[in-house]
Coordinates of C-alpha atoms in Angstrom, one line a residue:
X381 CA 43.4 16.8 29.9
X382 CA 47.3 16.4 30.1
X383 CA 48.7 13.3 28.9
X384 CA 50.7 11.6 32.0
X385 CA 53.9 10.4 30.7
X386 CA 55.9 8.9 33.4
X387 CA 59.0 9.0 31.7
X388 CA 59.1 13.0 30.9
X389 CA 62.0 14.9 31.0
X390 CA 64.1 14.6 33.8
X391 CA 67.2 16.0 36.2
X392 CA 69.9 13.5 37.1
X393 CA 71.3 13.6 40.4
X394 CA 72.4 10.9 42.4
X395 CA 73.5 13.2 45.7
X396 CA 69.8 13.8 46.1
X397 CA 66.4 11.8 46.5
X398 CA 64.0 12.4 43.3
X399 CA 61.7 13.7 46.3
X400 CA 64.0 16.3 47.1
X401 CA 65.4 17.0 43.9
X402 CA 61.5 17.6 42.7
X403 CA 60.2 19.5 45.6
X404 CA 63.5 22.0 45.7
X405 CA 62.1 22.5 41.6
X406 CA 58.5 23.1 42.8
X407 CA 59.7 25.6 45.3
X408 CA 61.7 27.2 42.6
X409 CA 59.0 27.1 40.3
X410 CA 60.8 24.9 37.5
X411 CA 57.3 23.0 37.6
X412 CA 58.9 20.4 34.5
X413 CA 61.7 19.7 36.5
X414 CA 59.9 18.9 39.5
X415 CA 57.7 16.2 37.4
X416 CA 60.4 14.4 36.0
X417 CA 61.5 14.0 39.1
X418 CA 58.6 12.5 40.7
X419 CA 57.8 10.6 37.5
X420 CA 61.3 8.8 38.2
X421 CA 60.4 8.2 41.9
X422 CA 57.5 6.6 40.5
X423 CA 59.1 4.9 38.4
X424 CA 61.3 2.9 41.0
X425 CA 58.4 2.8 43.3
X426 CA 55.1 2.6 41.9
X427 CA 53.4 2.7 45.0
X428 CA 54.8 6.2 46.7
X429 CA 51.7 7.6 47.6
X430 CA 54.0 10.8 48.0
X431 CA 55.0 11.1 45.3
X432 CA 51.3 11.0 43.7
X433 CA 51.3 13.6 46.1
X434 CA 53.5 16.3 44.8
X435 CA 52.8 16.0 41.7
X436 CA 49.0 16.4 42.9
X437 CA 50.8 19.6 44.2
X438 CA 52.6 20.8 40.9
X439 CA 49.5 20.4 39.0
X440 CA 47.5 22.6 41.5
X441 CA 50.2 25.1 41.2
X442 CA 49.7 25.3 37.4
X443 CA 46.0 25.7 37.5
X444 CA 45.7 21.8 35.7
X445 CA 42.9 20.6 38.6
X446 CA 42.1 16.9 36.3
X447 CA 45.6 16.5 36.6
X448 CA 45.7 17.2 40.4
X449 CA 42.9 15.1 41.1
X450 CA 43.8 11.9 39.3
X451 CA 47.1 12.0 41.4
X452 CA 45.5 12.4 44.5
X453 CA 42.8 9.8 43.7
X454 CA 45.9 7.3 43.2
X455 CA 47.7 8.3 46.4
X456 CA 44.4 7.5 47.9
X457 CA 44.2 4.2 46.4
X458 CA 47.7 3.4 47.5
X459 CA 46.8 4.5 51.2
X460 CA 43.5 5.3 52.2
X461 CA 44.5 6.6 55.4
X462 CA 46.1 10.0 54.4
X463 CA 43.9 12.9 55.4
X464 CA 46.7 15.2 53.7
X465 CA 45.9 13.7 50.3
X466 CA 41.8 14.6 51.2
X467 CA 43.1 18.3 52.3
X468 CA 44.8 18.5 49.4
X469 CA 42.1 17.6 46.9
X470 CA 40.0 20.3 48.9
X471 CA 41.7 23.2 47.5
X472 CA 40.2 22.2 44.3
X473 CA 36.8 22.0 44.6
X474 CA 37.3 25.5 46.5
X475 CA 39.3 26.6 43.4
X476 CA 35.9 25.6 41.0
X477 CA 33.5 26.2 44.1
X478 CA 32.5 22.9 44.5
X479 CA 31.6 23.4 47.9
X480 CA 29.5 19.8 48.8
X481 CA 32.4 18.5 47.3
X482 CA 35.0 20.5 49.3
X483 CA 32.9 19.8 52.3
X484 CA 32.3 16.0 51.8
X485 CA 36.2 15.5 51.4
X486 CA 36.7 17.9 55.1
X487 CA 34.3 15.0 56.7
X488 CA 37.1 11.7 55.1
X489 CA 39.9 14.0 56.9
X490 CA 37.9 14.1 60.1
X491 CA 36.8 10.3 60.2
X492 CA 40.9 9.4 59.5
X493 CA 41.6 12.0 61.7
X494 CA 39.6 14.0 64.5
X495 CA 41.9 16.6 65.0
X496 CA 43.2 17.5 62.5
X497 CA 43.4 21.9 62.9
X498 CA 43.3 22.8 59.0
X499 CA 40.6 20.2 58.1
X500 CA 38.5 21.6 60.8
X501 CA 38.9 25.1 60.2
X502 CA 37.8 25.0 56.8
X503 CA 35.2 22.4 57.1
X504 CA 34.0 25.2 60.1
X505 CA 34.1 28.0 57.1
X506 CA 31.8 25.9 54.6
X507 CA 29.2 24.4 57.3
X508 CA 29.5 28.7 58.2
X509 CA 28.8 29.7 54.7
X510 CA 25.5 27.3 54.1
X511 CA 24.5 28.4 57.2
X512 CA 24.7 25.1 59.0
X513 CA 25.8 26.8 62.6
X514 CA 25.8 23.8 64.7
X515 CA 28.2 21.9 62.6
X516 CA 30.7 24.6 62.3
X517 CA 31.0 25.8 65.6
X518 CA 31.9 21.7 66.6
X519 CA 34.9 22.2 64.0
X520 CA 36.1 25.4 65.4
X521 CA 35.2 24.4 68.6
X522 CA 37.7 20.9 67.8
X523 CA 40.3 22.8 66.4
X524 CA 40.7 25.2 69.8
X525 CA 41.0 22.1 71.5
X526 CA 43.8 21.0 69.1
X527 CA 45.1 24.8 69.4
X528 CA 44.3 27.0 72.4
X529 CA 46.5 29.3 70.4
X530 CA 44.7 29.5 67.6
X531 CA 43.0 33.0 66.4
X532 CA 41.9 32.4 63.8
X533 CA 39.4 30.1 64.9
X534 CA 38.2 32.3 67.1
X535 CA 37.9 35.1 64.5
X536 CA 35.9 32.9 62.9
X537 CA 33.3 32.1 65.5
X538 CA 32.6 35.1 66.2
X539 CA 32.2 36.3 62.5
X540 CA 29.3 33.4 63.2
X541 CA 28.2 34.8 66.2
X542 CA 28.0 38.4 64.6
X543 CA 26.1 36.0 61.9
X544 CA 23.9 35.3 64.0
X545 CA 23.2 38.2 65.7
X546 CA 25.1 36.8 69.2
X547 CA 27.3 39.8 69.5
X548 CA 28.0 38.7 73.4
X549 CA 29.2 35.1 72.3
X550 CA 31.1 37.6 69.7
X551 CA 32.6 39.4 71.8
X552 CA 33.2 36.5 74.4
X553 CA 35.7 34.5 71.9
X554 CA 36.9 38.2 70.8
X555 CA 38.2 39.5 73.8
X556 CA 39.9 35.6 74.2
X557 CA 41.8 36.2 70.5
X558 CA 42.8 40.1 72.0
X559 CA 44.8 38.1 75.1
X560 CA 45.9 35.5 73.5
X561 CA 47.8 37.2 70.4
X562 CA 47.2 41.0 72.4
X563 CA 49.7 41.6 69.6
X564 CA 47.6 40.5 66.3
X565 CA 45.7 44.3 65.3
X566 CA 43.3 42.2 63.3
X567 CA 41.5 41.0 66.5
X568 CA 41.2 44.4 68.3
X569 CA 39.6 46.0 65.1
X570 CA 37.2 43.2 65.2
X571 CA 35.8 43.7 68.3
X572 CA 36.5 47.5 67.7
X573 CA 34.0 46.7 65.5
X574 CA 31.7 45.0 67.3
X575 CA 31.8 47.7 70.3
X576 CA 30.6 50.1 67.9
X577 CA 27.8 47.5 66.5
X578 CA 26.6 47.8 70.0
X579 CA 27.1 51.8 70.7
X580 CA 29.4 51.1 73.6
X581 CA 31.9 53.8 72.2
X582 CA 34.0 53.5 74.9
X583 CA 34.9 49.8 74.7
X584 CA 34.9 51.0 71.2
X585 CA 37.4 53.5 71.2
X586 CA 39.8 51.8 73.3
X587 CA 40.2 48.8 71.0
X588 CA 40.7 50.8 67.9
X589 CA 43.5 52.5 69.9
X590 CA 45.0 49.3 71.2
X591 CA 44.8 48.0 67.1
X592 CA 46.5 51.3 65.8
X593 CA 49.1 51.0 68.8
X594 CA 50.2 47.3 67.3
X595 CA 49.6 49.2 62.9
X596 CA 49.6 53.1 63.2
X597 CA 49.8 53.7 59.4
X598 CA 45.8 52.2 59.4
X599 CA 43.4 54.8 58.0
X600 CA 40.6 53.1 58.5
X601 CA 41.8 52.3 62.0
X602 CA 41.9 56.2 63.1
X603 CA 39.2 56.2 61.1
X604 CA 36.6 54.5 63.6
X605 CA 38.0 55.6 66.5
X606 CA 37.1 59.1 64.9
X607 CA 33.7 57.6 64.7
X608 CA 33.9 56.0 68.3
X609 CA 35.1 59.4 69.3
X610 CA 32.0 61.1 67.8
X611 CA 30.1 58.8 69.8
X612 CA 30.9 59.9 73.1
X613 CA 30.5 64.0 72.0
X614 CA 34.0 64.0 72.5
X615 CA 34.2 66.3 68.8
X616 CA 37.5 67.6 69.6
X617 CA 39.7 64.2 69.7
X618 CA 37.6 62.2 66.8
X619 CA 38.2 65.5 64.5
X620 CA 42.3 64.4 65.6
X621 CA 41.8 61.0 65.0
X622 CA 39.5 61.9 61.6
X623 CA 41.7 64.2 60.2
X624 CA 44.7 61.2 60.2
X625 CA 42.4 59.1 58.4
X626 CA 42.0 61.2 55.5
X627 CA 46.0 62.3 55.7
X628 CA 46.8 58.5 55.4
X629 CA 43.4 57.6 53.0
X630 CA 42.9 61.0 51.1
X631 CA 40.3 59.0 49.1
X632 CA 38.4 57.1 52.1
X633 CA 35.2 59.7 51.4
X634 CA 33.9 58.3 54.4
X635 CA 36.5 59.9 56.9
X636 CA 37.1 63.2 55.3
X637 CA 32.1 63.6 55.6
X638 CA 33.1 62.9 59.2
X639 CA 35.6 65.3 60.0
X640 CA 33.3 68.1 57.9
X641 CA 30.7 66.3 61.0
X642 CA 33.3 66.8 63.6
X643 CA 34.0 70.3 62.5
X644 CA 30.7 71.7 62.2
X645 CA 29.6 69.8 66.1
X646 CA 31.9 72.3 67.1
X647 CA 31.4 75.0 65.1
X648 CA 34.1 75.8 63.1
X649 CA 32.4 76.0 59.8
X650 CA 35.4 76.8 57.7
X651 CA 37.9 73.7 58.6
X652 CA 34.6 71.5 57.2
X653 CA 34.1 73.8 53.9
X654 CA 38.0 73.7 53.4
X655 CA 38.2 69.8 53.6
X656 CA 34.6 69.5 51.4
X657 CA 36.2 71.5 48.8
X658 CA 39.4 69.4 48.9
X659 CA 36.4 66.3 48.0
X660 CA 34.8 67.9 45.6
X661 CA 38.3 68.0 43.6
X662 CA 38.6 65.3 44.0
X663 CA 35.5 64.4 42.5
X664 CA 35.1 62.4 45.9
X665 CA 30.9 61.6 47.2
X666 CA 29.7 65.2 44.9
X667 CA 25.9 64.8 45.8
X668 CA 26.5 64.3 49.6
X669 CA 29.3 67.0 49.7
X670 CA 26.9 69.0 47.8
X671 CA 24.7 69.0 50.4
X672 CA 26.8 69.4 53.4
X673 CA 27.9 73.0 52.3
X674 CA 24.3 73.8 51.3
X675 CA 23.8 72.7 55.1
X676 CA 27.0 75.3 56.5
X677 CA 25.8 78.2 54.3
X678 CA 22.4 77.4 55.5
X679 CA 23.5 77.7 59.6
X680 CA 25.5 80.9 58.4
X681 CA 22.4 82.2 56.7
X682 CA 24.4 82.4 53.1
X683 CA 20.4 81.2 51.9
X684 CA 21.6 82.0 47.8
X685 CA 25.0 79.9 48.1
X686 CA 22.5 77.0 49.7
X687 CA 20.2 76.7 47.3
X688 CA 22.3 76.9 45.0
X689 CA 24.5 74.0 46.3
X690 CA 21.2 72.2 46.8
X691 CA 20.3 72.3 43.7
X692 CA 23.5 71.2 42.9
X693 CA 22.8 67.8 44.8
X694 CA 20.1 67.4 41.6
X695 CA 22.8 66.7 39.4
X696 CA 24.6 64.8 41.2
X697 CA 21.8 62.3 42.3
X698 CA 20.7 61.0 38.7
X699 CA 16.6 60.5 39.3
X700 CA 16.5 61.4 43.6
X701 CA 14.1 63.7 41.8
X702 CA 12.3 61.5 40.1
X703 CA 11.9 59.4 43.7
X704 CA 11.4 62.1 45.8
X705 CA 9.5 64.9 43.3
X706 CA 9.0 67.1 46.5
X707 CA 12.7 67.7 45.9
X708 CA 11.2 69.4 42.2
X709 CA 8.6 70.7 44.4
X710 CA 11.2 72.7 47.0
X711 CA 13.6 73.5 43.5
X712 CA 10.6 75.0 41.2
X713 CA 9.1 77.4 43.7
X714 CA 8.8 80.5 44.2
X715 CA 9.5 80.8 46.8
X716 CA 12.1 83.5 48.7
X717 CA 16.2 82.0 49.3
X718 CA 15.8 81.3 53.0
X719 CA 12.4 79.2 52.5
X720 CA 13.6 78.1 49.7
X721 CA 17.6 76.7 52.0
X722 CA 15.6 75.6 54.5
X723 CA 12.9 73.6 53.0
X724 CA 15.7 72.0 50.6
X725 CA 17.5 71.2 54.1
X726 CA 14.0 69.2 55.6
X727 CA 13.6 67.3 52.5
X728 CA 17.5 66.3 51.9
X729 CA 17.3 65.3 55.6
X730 CA 13.9 63.1 55.2
X731 CA 15.5 61.5 51.9
X732 CA 18.5 60.7 53.5
X733 CA 17.8 59.1 56.8
X734 CA 15.2 57.2 54.0
X735 CA 18.2 56.0 51.7
X736 CA 20.1 54.7 54.8
X737 CA 17.6 53.3 56.4
X738 CA 16.7 51.3 53.3
X739 CA 21.0 50.6 53.0
X740 CA 20.8 49.1 56.8
X741 CA 17.8 47.2 56.2
X742 CA 19.1 45.9 52.5
X743 CA 16.8 46.9 50.5
X744 CA 17.5 47.6 46.5
X745 CA 21.2 47.3 47.2
X746 CA 23.8 45.9 45.7
X747 CA 25.9 44.2 47.7
X748 CA 23.2 42.4 49.1
X749 CA 22.2 41.3 45.3
X750 CA 25.8 39.5 45.3
X751 CA 25.3 38.1 48.9
X752 CA 22.1 36.3 48.1
X753 CA 23.7 35.0 44.6
X754 CA 26.9 33.9 46.0
X755 CA 24.5 32.3 48.9
X756 CA 22.3 30.4 46.3
X757 CA 25.7 29.1 44.7
X758 CA 26.3 27.4 47.7
X759 CA 23.5 25.5 48.0

């Protein structure tokens, strides 16, 4: 811990108070000058809780958390009714992932001021992460009671309901959020995704169109609109949206793959092949791309080329043939190209469906493991 020196170098200016000067230095990033001014304030007024809070804020900006907590505690010793001090100390605990201490200070701040919006919001977030959903909902509702315009509280409520698979309640909050802040694109995005999850493609399309209206340069919005149109079998409109998504973000492989599928549904195989070839140049999802090219060649009757593409999938999917030996059997078979291509197509369809289902259930996924590790840290 750094040695606190109340006689540190200071900037003298009689025209302004030490607190005012300290705040100006803090805002400008002049931390040493700010500390000097606040130190002088404490020399002249040792019972200044505000000065201790200001010093704590500077130390937080410097990442010196132990010194920060010392001054926040000093502020609380002087005035134990300052909820704002508790909220500032929470920042330290959140930085160090000490969620229990953070929650304890939030709860104490709410005892002092039950209507404190930020405390309700942040405490609700921690309760939700710890899956204490009733307490989280109570915090979010209190925040909304204090400020019905607080869109963040509704988005957090919706996220919590989705975590509990309560899609109806989530949609109710998101619909209300779009009415409160109709120009906030994120609310339309979350609403669209929720409808997409329910396979209500028409309402999802409407939400994503509203999202694009307020944020036209978002590749994600055009992508999800394209997916929603695919769900309604409007493949031409889907292709237009997905093409726009690829233009905005050429690295978005999911958009490229869905664009190819929309072209294939319309039997526009040349357009689909061009997109896939561009993805190969960018070394984007090579295994999936070679499989889709193989599917197109099979449809077109170009069986020899199809077999070559299907074989290339194994080059870019290390261990796939060990996990699914039937693929190796197809590759080593003495069948003619037509039979071999059709067998490859059927085998890959089964394998990729299997992998898709495993991802949905969370088996073997890195994201699931990371989530569990994070959850254990918070318990």
